[in-house]
């Protein structure tokens, strides 16, 4: 019986492998043999989760043809991977990826580091900040006071608590977008919202247009749902969307769904302007595409020139009835990742369909957390907590930017005016190899290809605004140590991690 549970084709594996580009070797640096480079490339893909564990690899001859190398090179690479525990084979069943005994199975998305690892590892993988106290405690206390009447019910509210739905609708109305509670569904975080939308509109095999780059966990969610992702390149720097490319993709590919982050895009931090938003809604409407606008970062402006009223109108402001635009919001980024409350704003018939589908999913969202968010919204606590969050993110951003510019002067990036992430071109180095070296010197950083399709953005890494002060400086120094390792092709040696206490 075969031990593999999925398969990766020769053409797909070749695209992933050929995207791994390093800076040309310096004087005295010796390139590894071709088979060793191939084995290392496959090992990196497995360690990053971009090729899953227990995935059947192409036959030697097929991969050799796709890579334009000899079959002997592929055979030697496979043999090296078997010796290291990253490949298993059985006659008649082929070869499939594995991890050596005792190693954790790599995550395919971006997952937070377990608390016990934080003493020696600086985690730049998860773009989330600690809770903005005392507002979390106050919100939970307020929720407990409101809980008794709900405790006498069954506790299942598939559309969300009526009070919270009404409050979210009022907040959209106050932003100039008239909204009824019937246009709102409360979900278990933004991920829960987008998962429900994908299942309603994007069946297996459907095309979904996505920004390139885009949020890694959403891309993986869509892949797991069987979607065919159609990448649409962002404009240069922080200029937002390339509307010529969007119009072309919507016209020619006719995707069922398009997923975008207009406000402080994850990972680049770009802010789409009003004209781009208007034109994208018009293009999606003409193509019959459902435009999913992720607003989870919309309140995290950090600079005065984009503060409050200076922000562009929401994407749904150009489709107030919700017939084309489905909006997703969340408390997780603006308030706290542990507050798993999200919501969807759409036409009432779309909301009814989403609610009906919950009977086969999670039935509803935790009542106590909904009451806590409703308390924040209704008392003004939300605004004060988010202002604290902005101050934290602004301070961290400025400290991280200064530290990276000092320690890694050849890295290129544009400083965003809001959000939680910095998208950095890593001086010609492979982001995948930086991520691997970073793990060895005590800094966890996600590589660029996690945010792309088919190995794009190998030369990038994403840096979140989650650390500041001395920790930001230490993180930059560890990234510089990882960069030296990648440039030299060497090992950790004296660059090994040291315990750091914030």
Short mmCIF file of C-alpha atoms in Angstrom, two decimals:
data_model
loop_
_atom_site.label_atom_id
_atom_site.label_comp_id
_atom_site.label_asym_id
_atom_site.label_seq_id
_atom_site.Cartn_x
_atom_site.Cartn_y
_atom_site.Cartn_z
CA UNK A 1 0.00 0.00 0.00
CA UNK A 2 1.38 3.43 -0.99
CA UNK A 3 2.34 5.77 1.85
CA UNK A 4 1.76 9.02 -0.04
CA UNK A 5 -1.42 11.07 0.36
CA UNK A 6 -0.94 13.68 -2.39
CA UNK A 7 1.26 14.23 -5.42
CA UNK A 8 3.31 17.07 -6.89
CA UNK A 9 3.80 17.14 -10.65
CA UNK A 10 7.13 17.52 -12.41
CA UNK A 11 6.24 20.91 -13.92
CA UNK A 12 4.98 22.28 -10.60
CA UNK A 13 8.05 21.06 -8.69
CA UNK A 14 10.32 22.50 -11.38
CA UNK A 15 8.65 25.93 -11.03
CA UNK A 16 9.10 25.85 -7.28
CA UNK A 17 12.73 24.80 -7.55
CA UNK A 18 13.77 27.24 -10.26
CA UNK A 19 12.34 30.13 -8.21
CA UNK A 20 15.03 29.58 -5.55
CA UNK A 21 17.59 32.12 -6.66
CA UNK A 22 20.60 33.04 -4.52
CA UNK A 23 23.08 35.88 -4.97
CA UNK A 24 25.95 34.84 -7.25
CA UNK A 25 28.77 33.20 -5.38
CA UNK A 26 31.50 35.52 -4.16
CA UNK A 27 35.26 34.93 -4.49
CA UNK A 28 36.29 31.68 -2.91
CA UNK A 29 32.71 30.43 -2.51
CA UNK A 30 32.22 26.98 -3.93
CA UNK A 31 28.92 26.01 -5.46
CA UNK A 32 27.58 22.60 -4.39
CA UNK A 33 27.29 19.83 -6.97
CA UNK A 34 24.08 19.87 -9.02
CA UNK A 35 22.59 16.89 -7.22
CA UNK A 36 23.28 18.50 -3.83
CA UNK A 37 21.68 21.78 -4.90
CA UNK A 38 18.61 19.86 -6.10
CA UNK A 39 18.36 17.87 -2.87
CA UNK A 40 18.70 21.07 -0.81
CA UNK A 41 16.00 22.75 -2.87
CA UNK A 42 13.51 19.93 -2.31
CA UNK A 43 14.41 19.77 1.39
CA UNK A 44 13.71 23.52 1.75
CA UNK A 45 10.33 23.13 0.07
CA UNK A 46 9.42 20.36 2.52
CA UNK A 47 10.69 22.26 5.57
CA UNK A 48 8.60 25.30 4.59
CA UNK A 49 5.50 23.22 3.94
CA UNK A 50 5.29 24.35 0.31
CA UNK A 51 5.59 20.70 -0.68
CA UNK A 52 3.59 18.75 1.90
CA UNK A 53 4.86 15.77 3.81
CA UNK A 54 3.75 12.46 2.25
CA UNK A 55 3.53 14.00 -1.23
CA UNK A 56 4.55 11.71 -4.07
CA UNK A 57 7.42 13.21 -6.08
CA UNK A 58 7.74 12.85 -9.87
CA UNK A 59 9.64 9.92 -11.32
CA UNK A 60 13.33 10.60 -11.87
CA UNK A 61 13.01 10.75 -15.66
CA UNK A 62 10.03 13.18 -15.54
CA UNK A 63 11.76 15.60 -13.17
CA UNK A 64 15.01 15.42 -15.15
CA UNK A 65 13.16 16.45 -18.31
CA UNK A 66 11.37 19.33 -16.55
CA UNK A 67 14.61 20.65 -15.02
CA UNK A 68 16.78 19.97 -18.09
CA UNK A 69 19.27 17.96 -16.03
CA UNK A 70 20.47 14.39 -16.27
CA UNK A 71 18.51 11.55 -14.73
CA UNK A 72 21.69 10.69 -12.79
CA UNK A 73 21.52 14.09 -11.06
CA UNK A 74 17.92 13.51 -9.97
CA UNK A 75 18.67 9.96 -8.84
CA UNK A 76 21.61 11.17 -6.72
CA UNK A 77 19.45 13.95 -5.20
CA UNK A 78 16.71 11.48 -4.30
CA UNK A 79 19.27 9.15 -2.75
CA UNK A 80 20.69 12.00 -0.64
CA UNK A 81 17.19 12.91 0.55
CA UNK A 82 16.50 9.28 1.48
CA UNK A 83 19.73 9.17 3.49
CA UNK A 84 18.73 12.34 5.37
CA UNK A 85 15.20 11.15 6.14
CA UNK A 86 13.38 13.56 3.79
CA UNK A 87 12.31 10.93 1.26
CA UNK A 88 10.93 7.43 1.43
CA UNK A 89 10.53 5.03 -1.45
CA UNK A 90 8.96 1.69 -2.20
CA UNK A 91 9.25 -0.34 -5.39
CA UNK A 92 6.08 0.06 -7.40
CA UNK A 93 4.79 2.93 -5.24
CA UNK A 94 7.36 5.62 -6.08
CA UNK A 95 8.97 8.12 -3.71
CA UNK A 96 7.27 10.50 -1.32
CA UNK A 97 8.40 13.30 1.00
CA UNK A 98 8.99 12.73 4.71
CA UNK A 99 10.60 14.37 7.72
CA UNK A 100 13.35 12.77 9.80
CA UNK A 101 12.28 11.04 12.99
CA UNK A 102 11.83 13.47 15.87
CA UNK A 103 11.27 16.52 13.63
CA UNK A 104 7.94 18.37 13.83
CA UNK A 105 5.75 18.21 10.74
CA UNK A 106 6.18 21.56 8.94
CA UNK A 107 3.21 23.94 9.02
CA UNK A 108 1.79 24.90 5.64
CA UNK A 109 0.55 28.24 6.97
CA UNK A 110 1.91 30.86 9.34
CA UNK A 111 1.44 29.65 12.89
CA UNK A 112 2.52 31.40 16.10
CA UNK A 113 5.48 29.99 17.95
CA UNK A 114 4.59 28.04 21.11
CA UNK A 115 5.20 30.09 24.28
CA UNK A 116 7.90 27.75 25.58
CA UNK A 117 10.09 28.57 22.55
CA UNK A 118 10.02 32.34 23.04
CA UNK A 119 13.00 32.44 25.40
CA UNK A 120 15.53 31.65 22.68
CA UNK A 121 13.60 32.44 19.49
CA UNK A 122 12.36 35.84 18.30
CA UNK A 123 9.12 35.19 16.42
CA UNK A 124 8.65 37.34 13.33
CA UNK A 125 6.31 34.81 11.76
CA UNK A 126 3.02 35.93 13.26
CA UNK A 127 1.76 39.49 12.65
CA UNK A 128 -0.10 39.84 15.94
CA UNK A 129 0.47 41.97 19.04
CA UNK A 130 -0.32 41.27 22.71
CA UNK A 131 -3.76 42.30 23.96
CA UNK A 132 -4.29 46.05 24.54
CA UNK A 133 -4.91 46.01 28.26
CA UNK A 134 -6.85 47.00 30.29
CA UNK A 135 -9.41 46.84 27.48
CA UNK A 136 -9.43 43.06 27.08
CA UNK A 137 -10.10 42.53 30.78
CA UNK A 138 -12.78 45.23 30.85
CA UNK A 139 -14.47 43.80 27.77
CA UNK A 140 -14.62 40.30 29.24
CA UNK A 141 -15.96 41.66 32.54
CA UNK A 142 -18.62 43.59 30.66
CA UNK A 143 -19.50 40.48 28.67
CA UNK A 144 -19.92 38.42 31.84
CA UNK A 145 -22.39 40.99 33.14
CA UNK A 146 -24.44 40.66 29.93
CA UNK A 147 -24.23 36.87 29.77
CA UNK A 148 -27.04 35.64 32.12
CA UNK A 149 -29.99 36.16 29.71
CA UNK A 150 -28.13 34.27 26.96
CA UNK A 151 -27.23 31.43 29.33
CA UNK A 152 -30.94 30.52 29.47
CA UNK A 153 -30.99 29.91 25.70
CA UNK A 154 -29.50 27.15 23.54
CA UNK A 155 -26.54 29.46 22.78
CA UNK A 156 -26.49 28.81 19.02
CA UNK A 157 -26.76 31.98 16.94
CA UNK A 158 -25.72 31.02 13.38
CA UNK A 159 -25.95 34.62 12.14
CA UNK A 160 -24.46 36.08 15.31
CA UNK A 161 -25.97 37.80 18.34
CA UNK A 162 -28.67 40.25 17.18
CA UNK A 163 -27.17 43.02 19.32
CA UNK A 164 -23.72 42.63 17.75
CA UNK A 165 -25.11 42.39 14.21
CA UNK A 166 -27.02 45.63 14.79
CA UNK A 167 -23.93 47.32 16.22
CA UNK A 168 -21.73 46.32 13.27
CA UNK A 169 -24.43 47.53 10.86
CA UNK A 170 -24.55 50.87 12.69
CA UNK A 171 -20.79 51.24 12.38
CA UNK A 172 -20.96 50.77 8.59
CA UNK A 173 -23.84 53.25 8.41
CA UNK A 174 -21.77 55.77 10.37
CA UNK A 175 -19.03 55.37 7.73
CA UNK A 176 -21.52 56.45 5.05
CA UNK A 177 -22.59 52.97 3.91
CA UNK A 178 -26.22 52.34 4.97
CA UNK A 179 -26.38 48.81 6.33
CA UNK A 180 -29.10 46.67 7.90
CA UNK A 181 -28.44 43.93 10.48
CA UNK A 182 -29.72 41.48 7.85
CA UNK A 183 -26.57 42.28 5.85
CA UNK A 184 -24.28 41.10 8.65
CA UNK A 185 -23.14 37.64 9.75
CA UNK A 186 -20.76 37.21 12.70
CA UNK A 187 -18.07 34.59 12.13
CA UNK A 188 -15.21 32.90 13.97
CA UNK A 189 -12.53 35.34 12.84
CA UNK A 190 -11.83 36.60 9.33
CA UNK A 191 -10.51 33.16 8.35
CA UNK A 192 -13.87 31.64 9.23
CA UNK A 193 -15.59 34.30 7.15
CA UNK A 194 -13.44 33.74 4.06
CA UNK A 195 -13.68 29.97 4.41
CA UNK A 196 -17.49 30.24 4.39
CA UNK A 197 -17.43 32.58 1.37
CA UNK A 198 -15.12 30.28 -0.58
CA UNK A 199 -17.37 27.30 0.08
CA UNK A 200 -20.46 29.23 -0.98
CA UNK A 201 -19.08 30.78 -4.18
CA UNK A 202 -15.90 28.90 -5.06
CA UNK A 203 -16.35 25.18 -5.44
CA UNK A 204 -13.44 22.85 -6.16
CA UNK A 205 -11.74 23.83 -9.39
CA UNK A 206 -13.14 27.38 -9.46
CA UNK A 207 -10.78 30.23 -10.28
CA UNK A 208 -10.02 32.75 -7.54
CA UNK A 209 -8.06 35.88 -8.45
CA UNK A 210 -5.67 36.99 -5.71
CA UNK A 211 -3.21 39.81 -5.28
CA UNK A 212 0.39 38.78 -5.82
CA UNK A 213 1.71 38.71 -3.14
CA UNK A 214 -1.17 38.00 -0.77
CA UNK A 215 -1.79 36.78 2.79
CA UNK A 216 -0.21 33.34 3.14
CA UNK A 217 -2.87 31.72 5.33
CA UNK A 218 -5.69 32.79 3.00
CA UNK A 219 -3.82 31.41 -0.01
CA UNK A 220 -3.38 28.10 1.76
CA UNK A 221 -7.04 28.03 2.80
CA UNK A 222 -8.03 28.48 -0.85
CA UNK A 223 -5.61 25.81 -2.02
CA UNK A 224 -7.02 23.35 0.51
CA UNK A 225 -10.51 24.15 -0.81
CA UNK A 226 -9.36 23.08 -4.28
CA UNK A 227 -9.39 26.55 -5.85
CA UNK A 228 -7.31 27.46 -8.90
CA UNK A 229 -5.47 30.61 -7.86
CA UNK A 230 -4.94 33.32 -10.47
CA UNK A 231 -2.25 35.78 -9.27
CA UNK A 232 -2.53 39.48 -10.15
CA UNK A 233 0.67 41.45 -9.58
CA UNK A 234 0.55 44.49 -7.30
CA UNK A 235 1.76 47.87 -8.55
CA UNK A 236 5.33 48.84 -7.68
CA UNK A 237 6.15 49.95 -4.14
CA UNK A 238 3.09 51.01 -2.16
CA UNK A 239 1.04 52.17 -5.17
CA UNK A 240 -1.74 49.64 -4.60
CA UNK A 241 -3.35 47.70 -7.46
CA UNK A 242 -2.26 47.53 -11.08
CA UNK A 243 -5.67 48.16 -12.63
CA UNK A 244 -4.63 47.21 -16.19
CA UNK A 245 -3.66 43.75 -14.93
CA UNK A 246 -6.83 43.41 -12.87
CA UNK A 247 -9.05 44.29 -15.82
CA UNK A 248 -7.21 41.80 -18.01
CA UNK A 249 -7.50 38.95 -15.49
CA UNK A 250 -11.17 39.63 -14.75
CA UNK A 251 -11.96 39.78 -18.47
CA UNK A 252 -9.91 36.79 -19.63
CA UNK A 253 -9.91 34.40 -16.65
CA UNK A 254 -13.46 35.23 -15.45
CA UNK A 255 -12.70 34.16 -11.84
CA UNK A 256 -15.67 33.32 -9.63
CA UNK A 257 -14.09 35.21 -6.70
CA UNK A 258 -11.44 37.91 -6.35
CA UNK A 259 -9.84 38.38 -2.93
CA UNK A 260 -8.21 41.73 -2.10
CA UNK A 261 -6.87 43.67 0.89
CA UNK A 262 -7.35 47.36 0.04
CA UNK A 263 -6.32 48.78 3.41
CA UNK A 264 -2.67 48.30 4.41
CA UNK A 265 -2.27 45.17 2.37
CA UNK A 266 -0.75 42.08 3.94
CA UNK A 267 2.20 41.66 3.31
CA UNK A 268 3.20 44.85 1.42
CA UNK A 269 1.34 47.49 3.48
CA UNK A 270 -0.01 49.17 0.30
CA UNK A 271 -3.13 51.33 0.51
CA UNK A 272 -5.39 51.33 -2.57
CA UNK A 273 -6.77 54.76 -3.44
CA UNK A 274 -10.43 55.59 -4.08
CA UNK A 275 -10.11 55.56 -7.85
CA UNK A 276 -8.59 52.07 -7.79
CA UNK A 277 -11.39 50.85 -5.54
CA UNK A 278 -14.09 52.30 -7.77
CA UNK A 279 -12.57 50.85 -10.93
CA UNK A 280 -12.03 47.39 -9.40
CA UNK A 281 -15.66 47.20 -8.26
CA UNK A 282 -16.82 48.21 -11.74
CA UNK A 283 -14.55 45.62 -13.39
CA UNK A 284 -15.69 42.86 -11.01
CA UNK A 285 -19.35 43.72 -11.61
CA UNK A 286 -18.84 43.57 -15.39
CA UNK A 287 -17.08 40.21 -15.13
CA UNK A 288 -19.66 38.69 -12.77
CA UNK A 289 -16.94 38.17 -10.17
CA UNK A 290 -17.65 38.27 -6.42
CA UNK A 291 -15.17 40.75 -4.96
CA UNK A 292 -14.14 39.81 -1.40
CA UNK A 293 -12.69 42.85 0.37
CA UNK A 294 -10.71 42.04 3.52
CA UNK A 295 -10.88 45.00 5.93
CA UNK A 296 -9.03 43.48 8.87
CA UNK A 297 -6.30 46.14 8.72
CA UNK A 298 -8.53 49.12 7.88
CA UNK A 299 -8.28 50.83 11.29
CA UNK A 300 -4.53 50.39 11.67
CA UNK A 301 -3.37 53.67 10.10
CA UNK A 302 -0.08 54.79 11.63
CA UNK A 303 0.69 58.11 9.92
CA UNK A 304 -1.23 61.37 10.19
CA UNK A 305 -1.75 61.81 6.43
CA UNK A 306 -3.96 58.69 6.29
CA UNK A 307 -5.64 59.15 9.65
CA UNK A 308 -9.41 58.69 10.04
CA UNK A 309 -11.29 60.87 7.56
CA UNK A 310 -8.25 60.92 5.22
CA UNK A 311 -8.67 57.17 4.58
CA UNK A 312 -10.19 56.19 1.22
CA UNK A 313 -13.83 55.17 1.19
CA UNK A 314 -14.32 51.42 1.92
CA UNK A 315 -14.55 49.14 -1.12
CA UNK A 316 -18.17 48.34 -0.26
CA UNK A 317 -18.91 52.08 -0.46
CA UNK A 318 -18.91 51.61 -4.25
CA UNK A 319 -21.42 48.75 -3.98
CA UNK A 320 -23.61 49.61 -0.96
CA UNK A 321 -26.22 46.93 -1.69
CA UNK A 322 -23.56 44.22 -1.47
CA UNK A 323 -24.45 42.57 -4.77
CA UNK A 324 -20.82 42.53 -6.00
CA UNK A 325 -18.69 43.25 -2.93
CA UNK A 326 -18.60 40.94 0.08
CA UNK A 327 -16.74 42.62 2.94
CA UNK A 328 -14.88 40.81 5.70
CA UNK A 329 -13.94 42.47 8.99
CA UNK A 330 -12.36 41.23 12.20
CA UNK A 331 -11.35 42.13 15.74
CA UNK A 332 -8.23 39.98 15.53
CA UNK A 333 -5.75 42.43 13.99
CA UNK A 334 -7.06 45.76 15.28
CA UNK A 335 -7.72 44.45 18.80
CA UNK A 336 -6.26 41.02 19.64
CA UNK A 337 -5.69 37.77 17.73
CA UNK A 338 -7.14 35.80 20.64
CA UNK A 339 -10.48 37.54 20.11
CA UNK A 340 -11.76 35.27 17.34
CA UNK A 341 -14.61 37.47 16.14
CA UNK A 342 -15.06 38.35 12.49
CA UNK A 343 -17.98 39.38 10.33
CA UNK A 344 -19.27 39.46 6.77
CA UNK A 345 -21.20 42.32 5.19
CA UNK A 346 -23.08 41.40 2.02
CA UNK A 347 -26.52 41.41 0.41
CA UNK A 348 -29.21 39.84 2.63
CA UNK A 349 -29.64 36.83 0.31
CA UNK A 350 -25.90 36.12 0.48
CA UNK A 351 -26.01 36.34 4.27
CA UNK A 352 -28.95 33.93 4.39
CA UNK A 353 -27.04 31.42 2.26
CA UNK A 354 -23.94 31.73 4.43
CA UNK A 355 -25.99 31.29 7.59
CA UNK A 356 -27.75 28.21 6.20
CA UNK A 357 -24.40 26.62 5.39
CA UNK A 358 -23.21 26.96 9.00
CA UNK A 359 -25.36 24.00 9.98
CA UNK A 360 -22.67 21.85 8.34
CA UNK A 361 -19.70 23.84 9.67
CA UNK A 362 -19.33 25.45 13.11
CA UNK A 363 -23.01 26.32 13.91
CA UNK A 364 -22.04 29.68 15.35
CA UNK A 365 -19.49 31.90 17.09
CA UNK A 366 -18.80 31.86 20.87
CA UNK A 367 -21.36 34.00 22.68
CA UNK A 368 -19.03 35.39 25.36
CA UNK A 369 -16.56 36.75 22.81
CA UNK A 370 -19.38 38.33 20.82
CA UNK A 371 -20.61 40.05 23.97
CA UNK A 372 -17.08 41.30 24.68
CA UNK A 373 -16.75 42.88 21.22
CA UNK A 374 -20.24 44.35 21.51
CA UNK A 375 -19.23 45.90 24.85
CA UNK A 376 -16.17 47.46 23.21
CA UNK A 377 -18.22 48.87 20.35
CA UNK A 378 -21.01 50.24 22.55
CA UNK A 379 -18.87 51.88 25.26
CA UNK A 380 -16.15 53.56 23.20
CA UNK A 381 -13.62 51.05 24.50
CA UNK A 382 -12.91 49.88 20.95
CA UNK A 383 -11.65 53.28 19.82
CA UNK A 384 -9.40 53.66 22.86
CA UNK A 385 -8.04 50.12 22.53
CA UNK A 386 -7.34 50.54 18.80
CA UNK A 387 -5.57 53.85 19.44
CA UNK A 388 -3.30 51.99 21.88
CA UNK A 389 -2.75 49.31 19.24
CA UNK A 390 -1.77 51.98 16.68
CA UNK A 391 0.74 53.51 19.08
CA UNK A 392 2.32 50.09 19.71
CA UNK A 393 2.51 49.26 16.02
CA UNK A 394 3.91 52.71 15.12
CA UNK A 395 6.66 52.49 17.73
CA UNK A 396 7.54 48.93 16.69
CA UNK A 397 7.55 49.85 12.98
CA UNK A 398 9.94 52.73 13.49
CA UNK A 399 12.28 50.65 15.67
CA UNK A 400 12.31 47.70 13.24
CA UNK A 401 12.88 49.91 10.19
CA UNK A 402 15.81 51.66 11.88
CA UNK A 403 17.37 48.37 13.00
CA UNK A 404 17.04 46.66 9.61
CA UNK A 405 18.45 49.69 7.79
CA UNK A 406 21.45 49.66 10.11
CA UNK A 407 22.16 45.91 10.11
CA UNK A 408 21.06 45.06 6.56
CA UNK A 409 21.67 48.17 4.45
CA UNK A 410 21.31 46.30 1.15
CA UNK A 411 17.73 45.20 1.92
CA UNK A 412 15.10 47.21 0.06
CA UNK A 413 11.61 48.13 1.27
CA UNK A 414 9.04 50.91 1.31
CA UNK A 415 7.78 51.92 4.74
CA UNK A 416 3.97 51.55 4.85
CA UNK A 417 1.70 54.16 6.42
CA UNK A 418 -0.28 51.55 8.32
CA UNK A 419 -0.89 47.87 8.94
CA UNK A 420 1.38 45.41 10.68
CA UNK A 421 3.89 44.24 8.06
CA UNK A 422 6.99 45.26 6.13
CA UNK A 423 7.74 43.55 2.79
CA UNK A 424 11.51 43.46 2.26
CA UNK A 425 13.62 42.46 -0.74
CA UNK A 426 16.46 40.54 0.91
CA UNK A 427 19.51 41.86 -0.91
CA UNK A 428 19.46 39.19 -3.60
CA UNK A 429 19.29 36.30 -1.14
CA UNK A 430 16.81 33.43 -1.11
CA UNK A 431 14.00 34.06 1.37
CA UNK A 432 13.62 30.32 1.89
CA UNK A 433 17.27 29.92 2.83
CA UNK A 434 17.08 32.98 5.09
CA UNK A 435 14.12 31.43 6.89
CA UNK A 436 16.02 28.18 7.40
CA UNK A 437 19.18 29.95 8.60
CA UNK A 438 17.09 32.21 10.81
CA UNK A 439 15.67 29.22 12.68
CA UNK A 440 19.25 28.20 13.51
CA UNK A 441 20.33 31.61 14.82
CA UNK A 442 17.17 32.30 16.82
CA UNK A 443 14.84 34.36 14.62
CA UNK A 444 11.76 33.00 12.89
CA UNK A 445 10.85 34.83 9.68
CA UNK A 446 8.47 33.77 6.87
CA UNK A 447 9.92 33.64 3.37
CA UNK A 448 8.42 35.45 0.42
CA UNK A 449 7.18 32.36 -1.47
CA UNK A 450 4.64 31.68 1.26
CA UNK A 451 2.84 34.82 0.04
CA UNK A 452 2.95 33.96 -3.64
CA UNK A 453 1.76 31.35 -6.11
CA UNK A 454 4.10 28.69 -7.52
CA UNK A 455 7.29 29.91 -5.88
CA UNK A 456 7.04 33.62 -6.60
CA UNK A 457 8.86 36.14 -4.34
CA UNK A 458 11.80 33.93 -3.45
CA UNK A 459 13.89 37.05 -2.89
CA UNK A 460 11.61 38.50 -0.18
CA UNK A 461 10.75 38.10 3.50
CA UNK A 462 7.91 39.57 5.55
CA UNK A 463 8.73 41.40 8.78
CA UNK A 464 5.84 42.22 11.17
CA UNK A 465 5.62 45.14 13.60
CA UNK A 466 5.37 42.85 16.60
CA UNK A 467 8.67 43.62 18.32
CA UNK A 468 10.25 46.93 19.27
CA UNK A 469 13.10 48.47 21.20
CA UNK A 470 15.95 46.12 22.12
CA UNK A 471 14.10 43.10 20.73
CA UNK A 472 13.81 44.74 17.30
CA UNK A 473 17.53 45.47 17.36
CA UNK A 474 18.32 41.90 18.35
CA UNK A 475 16.01 40.56 15.64
CA UNK A 476 17.80 42.61 12.99
CA UNK A 477 21.19 41.38 14.21
CA UNK A 478 20.01 37.78 14.02
CA UNK A 479 18.64 38.36 10.53
CA UNK A 480 22.04 39.78 9.55
CA UNK A 481 23.68 36.64 10.98
CA UNK A 482 21.31 34.48 8.94
CA UNK A 483 22.14 36.51 5.83
CA UNK A 484 25.87 35.92 6.38
CA UNK A 485 25.25 32.19 6.63
CA UNK A 486 23.27 32.16 3.38
CA UNK A 487 25.88 34.23 1.54
CA UNK A 488 28.71 31.98 2.63
CA UNK A 489 26.84 28.73 2.25
CA UNK A 490 28.27 27.86 5.66
CA UNK A 491 26.89 26.59 8.94
CA UNK A 492 25.83 28.28 12.15
CA UNK A 493 29.03 27.78 14.11
CA UNK A 494 29.58 30.71 16.42
CA UNK A 495 26.40 32.39 15.12
CA UNK A 496 24.24 30.04 17.20
CA UNK A 497 21.18 31.41 19.00
CA UNK A 498 21.40 32.90 22.46
CA UNK A 499 18.67 33.32 25.00
CA UNK A 500 17.09 36.76 24.89
CA UNK A 501 14.74 38.10 27.53
CA UNK A 502 12.71 41.17 26.55
#
